[in-house]
Tab-separated table of C-alpha atoms in Angstrom:
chain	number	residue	atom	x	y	z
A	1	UNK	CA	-14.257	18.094	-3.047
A	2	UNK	CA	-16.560	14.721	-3.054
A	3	UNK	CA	-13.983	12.500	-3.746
A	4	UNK	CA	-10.557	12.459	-1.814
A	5	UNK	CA	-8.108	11.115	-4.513
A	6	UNK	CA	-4.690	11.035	-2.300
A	7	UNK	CA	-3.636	8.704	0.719
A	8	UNK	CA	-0.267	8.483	3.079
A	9	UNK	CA	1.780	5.709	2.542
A	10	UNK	CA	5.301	4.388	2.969
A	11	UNK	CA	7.895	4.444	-0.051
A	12	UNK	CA	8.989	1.706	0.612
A	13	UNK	CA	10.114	-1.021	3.209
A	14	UNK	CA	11.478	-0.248	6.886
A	15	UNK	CA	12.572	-1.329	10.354
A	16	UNK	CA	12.458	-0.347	13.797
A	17	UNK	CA	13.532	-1.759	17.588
A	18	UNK	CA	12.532	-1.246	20.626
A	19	UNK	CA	13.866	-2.989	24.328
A	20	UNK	CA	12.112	-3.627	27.292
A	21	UNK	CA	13.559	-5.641	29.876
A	22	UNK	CA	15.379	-7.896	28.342
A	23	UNK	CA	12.251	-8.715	25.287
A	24	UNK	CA	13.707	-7.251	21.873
A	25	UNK	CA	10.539	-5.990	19.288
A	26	UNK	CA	11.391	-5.715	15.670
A	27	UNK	CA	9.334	-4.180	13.742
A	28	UNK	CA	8.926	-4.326	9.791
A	29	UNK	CA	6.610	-2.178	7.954
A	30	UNK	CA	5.783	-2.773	4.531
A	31	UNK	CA	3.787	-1.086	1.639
A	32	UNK	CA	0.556	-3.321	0.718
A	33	UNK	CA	-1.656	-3.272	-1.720
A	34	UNK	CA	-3.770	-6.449	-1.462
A	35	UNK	CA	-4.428	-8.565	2.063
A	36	UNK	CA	-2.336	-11.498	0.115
A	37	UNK	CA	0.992	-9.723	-0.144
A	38	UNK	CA	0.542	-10.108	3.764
A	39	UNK	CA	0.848	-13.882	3.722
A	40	UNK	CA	4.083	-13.943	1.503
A	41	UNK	CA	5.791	-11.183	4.164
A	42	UNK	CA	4.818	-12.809	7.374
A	43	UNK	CA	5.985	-16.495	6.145
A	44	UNK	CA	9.634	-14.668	5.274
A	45	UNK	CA	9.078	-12.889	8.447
A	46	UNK	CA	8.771	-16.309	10.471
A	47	UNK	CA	11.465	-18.044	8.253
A	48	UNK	CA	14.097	-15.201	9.066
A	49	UNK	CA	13.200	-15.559	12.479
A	50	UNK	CA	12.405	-19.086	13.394
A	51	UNK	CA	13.012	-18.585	17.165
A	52	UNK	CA	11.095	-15.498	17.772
A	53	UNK	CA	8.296	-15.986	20.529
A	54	UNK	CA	5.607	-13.743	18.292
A	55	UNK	CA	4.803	-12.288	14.714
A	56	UNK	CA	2.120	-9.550	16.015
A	57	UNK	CA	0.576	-7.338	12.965
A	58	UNK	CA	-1.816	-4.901	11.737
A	59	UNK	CA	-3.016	-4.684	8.208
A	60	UNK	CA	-4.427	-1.658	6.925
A	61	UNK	CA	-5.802	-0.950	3.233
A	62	UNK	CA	-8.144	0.721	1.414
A	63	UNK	CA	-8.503	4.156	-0.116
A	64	UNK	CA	-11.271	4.654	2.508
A	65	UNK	CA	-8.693	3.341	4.949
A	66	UNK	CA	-12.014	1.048	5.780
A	67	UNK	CA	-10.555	-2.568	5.569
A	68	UNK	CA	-8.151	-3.753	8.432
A	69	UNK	CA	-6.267	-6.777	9.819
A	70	UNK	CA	-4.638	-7.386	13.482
A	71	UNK	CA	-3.272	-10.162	14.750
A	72	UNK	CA	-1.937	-10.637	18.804
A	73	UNK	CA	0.002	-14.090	17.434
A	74	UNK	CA	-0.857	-15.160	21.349
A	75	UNK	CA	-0.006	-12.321	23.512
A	76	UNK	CA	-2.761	-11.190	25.893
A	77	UNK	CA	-5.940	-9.706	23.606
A	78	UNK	CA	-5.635	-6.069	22.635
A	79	UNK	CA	-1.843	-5.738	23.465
A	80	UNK	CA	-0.065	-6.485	19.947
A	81	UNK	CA	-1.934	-6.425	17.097
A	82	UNK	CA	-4.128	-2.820	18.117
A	83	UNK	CA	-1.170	-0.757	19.423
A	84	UNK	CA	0.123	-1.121	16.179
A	85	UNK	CA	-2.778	-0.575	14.175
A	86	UNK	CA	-3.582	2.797	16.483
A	87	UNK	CA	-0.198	3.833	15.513
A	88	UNK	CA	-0.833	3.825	11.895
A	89	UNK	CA	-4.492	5.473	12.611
A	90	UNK	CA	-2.427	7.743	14.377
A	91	UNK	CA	-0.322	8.840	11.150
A	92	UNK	CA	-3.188	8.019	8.507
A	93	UNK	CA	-1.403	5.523	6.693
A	94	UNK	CA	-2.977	3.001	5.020
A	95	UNK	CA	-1.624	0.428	2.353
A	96	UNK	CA	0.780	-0.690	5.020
A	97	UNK	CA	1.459	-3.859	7.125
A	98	UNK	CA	3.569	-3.378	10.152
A	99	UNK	CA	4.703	-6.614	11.649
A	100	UNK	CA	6.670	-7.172	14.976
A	101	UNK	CA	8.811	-9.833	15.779
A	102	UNK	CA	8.725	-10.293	19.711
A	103	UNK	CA	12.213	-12.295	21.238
A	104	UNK	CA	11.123	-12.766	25.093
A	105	UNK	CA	13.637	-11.548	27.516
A	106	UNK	CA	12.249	-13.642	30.446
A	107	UNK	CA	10.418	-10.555	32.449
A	108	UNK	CA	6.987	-10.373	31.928
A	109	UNK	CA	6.122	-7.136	31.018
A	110	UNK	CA	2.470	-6.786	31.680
A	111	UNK	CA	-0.269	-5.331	29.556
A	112	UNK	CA	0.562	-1.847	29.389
A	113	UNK	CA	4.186	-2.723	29.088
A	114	UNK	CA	3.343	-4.726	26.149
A	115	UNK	CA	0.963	-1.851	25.031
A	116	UNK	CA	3.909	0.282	24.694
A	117	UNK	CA	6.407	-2.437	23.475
A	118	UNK	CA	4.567	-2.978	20.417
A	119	UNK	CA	3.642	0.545	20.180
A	120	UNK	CA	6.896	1.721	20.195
A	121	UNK	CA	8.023	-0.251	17.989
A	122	UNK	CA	6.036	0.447	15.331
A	123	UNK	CA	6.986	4.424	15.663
A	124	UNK	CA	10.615	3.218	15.664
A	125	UNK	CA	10.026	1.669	11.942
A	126	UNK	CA	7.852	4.796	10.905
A	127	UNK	CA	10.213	7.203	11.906
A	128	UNK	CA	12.690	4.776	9.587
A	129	UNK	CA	9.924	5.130	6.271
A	130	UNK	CA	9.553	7.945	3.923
A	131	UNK	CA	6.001	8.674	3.913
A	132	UNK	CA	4.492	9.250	1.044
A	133	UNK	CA	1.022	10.580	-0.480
A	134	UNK	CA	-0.153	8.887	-3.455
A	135	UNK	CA	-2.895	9.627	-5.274
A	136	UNK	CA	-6.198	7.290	-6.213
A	137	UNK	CA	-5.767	5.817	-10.123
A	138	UNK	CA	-7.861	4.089	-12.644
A	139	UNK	CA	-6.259	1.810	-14.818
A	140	UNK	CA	-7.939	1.975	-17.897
A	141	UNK	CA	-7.034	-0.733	-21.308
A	142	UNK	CA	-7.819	1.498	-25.050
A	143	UNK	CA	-7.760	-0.116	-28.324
A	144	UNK	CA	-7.470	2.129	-31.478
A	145	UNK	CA	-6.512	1.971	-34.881
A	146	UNK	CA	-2.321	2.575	-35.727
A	147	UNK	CA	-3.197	5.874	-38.089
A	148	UNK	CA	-4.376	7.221	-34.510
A	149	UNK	CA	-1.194	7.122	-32.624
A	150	UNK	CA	0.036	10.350	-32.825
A	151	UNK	CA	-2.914	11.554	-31.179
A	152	UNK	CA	-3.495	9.024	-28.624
A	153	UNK	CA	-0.050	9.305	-27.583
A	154	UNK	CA	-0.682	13.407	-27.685
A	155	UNK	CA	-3.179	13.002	-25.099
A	156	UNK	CA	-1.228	10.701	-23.017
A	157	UNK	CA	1.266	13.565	-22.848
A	158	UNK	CA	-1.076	16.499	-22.224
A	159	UNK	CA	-2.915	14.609	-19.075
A	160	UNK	CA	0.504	13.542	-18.018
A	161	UNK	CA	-0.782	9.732	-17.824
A	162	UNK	CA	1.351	6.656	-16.874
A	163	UNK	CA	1.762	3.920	-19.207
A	164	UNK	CA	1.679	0.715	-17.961
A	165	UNK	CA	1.801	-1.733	-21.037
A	166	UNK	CA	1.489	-1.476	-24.832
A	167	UNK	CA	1.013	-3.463	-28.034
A	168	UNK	CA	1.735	-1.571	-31.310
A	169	UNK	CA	0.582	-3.473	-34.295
A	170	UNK	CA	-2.170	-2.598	-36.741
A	171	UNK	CA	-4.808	-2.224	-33.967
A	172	UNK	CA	-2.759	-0.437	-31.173
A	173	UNK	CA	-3.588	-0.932	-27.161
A	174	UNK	CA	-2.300	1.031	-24.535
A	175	UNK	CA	-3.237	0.833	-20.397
A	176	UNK	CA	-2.829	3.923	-18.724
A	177	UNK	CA	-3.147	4.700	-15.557
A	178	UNK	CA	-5.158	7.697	-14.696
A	179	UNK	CA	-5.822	9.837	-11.427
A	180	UNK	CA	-9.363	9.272	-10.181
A	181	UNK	CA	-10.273	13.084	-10.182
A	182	UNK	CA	-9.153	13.612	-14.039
A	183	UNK	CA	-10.304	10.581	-15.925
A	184	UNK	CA	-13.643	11.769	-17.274
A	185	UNK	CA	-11.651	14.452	-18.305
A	186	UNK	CA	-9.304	12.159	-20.639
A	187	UNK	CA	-12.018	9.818	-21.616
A	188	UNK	CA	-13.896	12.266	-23.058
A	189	UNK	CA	-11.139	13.275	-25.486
A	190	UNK	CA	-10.488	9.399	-26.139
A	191	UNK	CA	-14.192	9.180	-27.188
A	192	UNK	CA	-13.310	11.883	-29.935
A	193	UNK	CA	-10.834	9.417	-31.547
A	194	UNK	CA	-13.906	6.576	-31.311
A	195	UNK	CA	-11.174	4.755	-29.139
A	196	UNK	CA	-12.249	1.106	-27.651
A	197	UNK	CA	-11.585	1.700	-23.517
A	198	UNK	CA	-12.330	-0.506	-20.791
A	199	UNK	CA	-11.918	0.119	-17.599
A	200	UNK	CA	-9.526	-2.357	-15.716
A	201	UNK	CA	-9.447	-1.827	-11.602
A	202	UNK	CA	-8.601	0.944	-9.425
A	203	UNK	CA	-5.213	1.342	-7.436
C-alpha cells in the first residue's frame, strides 16, 4: 500500500515517576494534535508545579511522524528534551507531548544519569497510557437538497462514516469524517446524488 492510513497514539492522558538520588522526574504525556495544544499544557504544567527546577519536553506530530519539538528547559544540551523524544521514536508514537517535571534532589547526576532520568521517565508514563492506533481521516463538509436524505444518510451508514456536525433544513449539510484510504470510494457515490462537498482538513 502507497499510503499508510494508521498511526500509534495514546488514548488519552498519563503519568509516570522516576528517582534518582534524591531528583524526582514526573512525567506527563499527552495526546496532541496541533503544536499549540503544547503551550496551554506546559503553562498548567508550570502553574501546578511552580517550584519545579525544569519542564523538559518532546513534541511529536504528524502522520509522517516528520514534525518534532524538544526542549532541555536548561539542563545540559541533549540530556532532556532527546531522551524523551528517542523514547517515543522508540514506540512510534506520534501525536503526543511528553513533558517532565524535574524537582532537584541536590546530587548532580551527570549526563548519562540525566540521560536515563528523563528517559525513564518517560517509559514510566507510557507504560501508564493505552496506546492506541488511529487511522488517517478527511473531514469532508456536503450540501444537498432535504428530498436526498434518506440516501445521503444511507451512504453514511454503508461506509460506516463519523458525523461530526449537521444542519437539517431545506438545503441539508452534513461533515463527515472519512478514512483517508476509502474516501474516493464515498465521494464517488456522493457525486451520484449531485451533492455540493468540500473538502475541510485532514486529521
Amino acid at each position: 500500500m502507497l499510503f499508510e492510513d494508521t498511526y500509534r497514539s495514546i488514548e488519552k492522558p498519563a503519568e509516570g515517576i522516576f528517582r534518582d538520588r534524591g531528583s524526582k522526574f514526573l512525567a506527563y504525556a499527552f495526546p496532541v494534535n496541533t503544536e499549540n495544544e503544547l503551550k496551554n499544557i506546559l503553562s498548567q504544567l508550570k502553574a501546578d508545579h511552580p517550584k519545579a527546577n525544569h519542564h523538559c519536553y518532546a513534541l511529536r506530530l504528524g502522520i509522517d511522524r516528520s514534525v518534532f519539538r524538544i526542549n532541555d528547559d536548561g539542563e545540559p544540551s541533549g540530556t532532556a528534551g532527546r531522551p524523551i523524544l528517542n523514547t517515543l521514536l522508540s514506540r512510534d508514537l506520534t501525536n503526543i507531548v511528553v513533558i517532565v517535571v524535574r524537582y532537584f534532589g541536590g546530587t548532580l547526576l551527570g549526563v548519562p544519569g540525566l540521560i536515563n532520568a528523563y528517559k525513564s521517565a518517560t517509559e514510566e508514563a507510557l507504560k501508564q497510557a493505552v496506546i492506541i492506533e488511529k487511522t488517517v481521516n478527511d473531514i469532508y463538509t456536503f450540501d444537498f437538497d432535504y428530498l436526498q436524505m434518506n440516501e445521503v444518510m444511507k451512504i453514511i451508514k454503508d461506509d460506516n462514516l463519523t458525523i461530526i456536525n449537521q444542519v437539517f433544513d431545506n438545503n441539508c449539510s452534513i461533515q463527515v469524517s472519512i478514512r483517508k484510504i476509502q474516501v474516493n470510494q464515498t465521494l464517488a457515490k456522493l457525486s451520484k446524488l449531485n451533492a455540493v462537498v468540500k473538502y475541510d482538513y485532514t486529521l
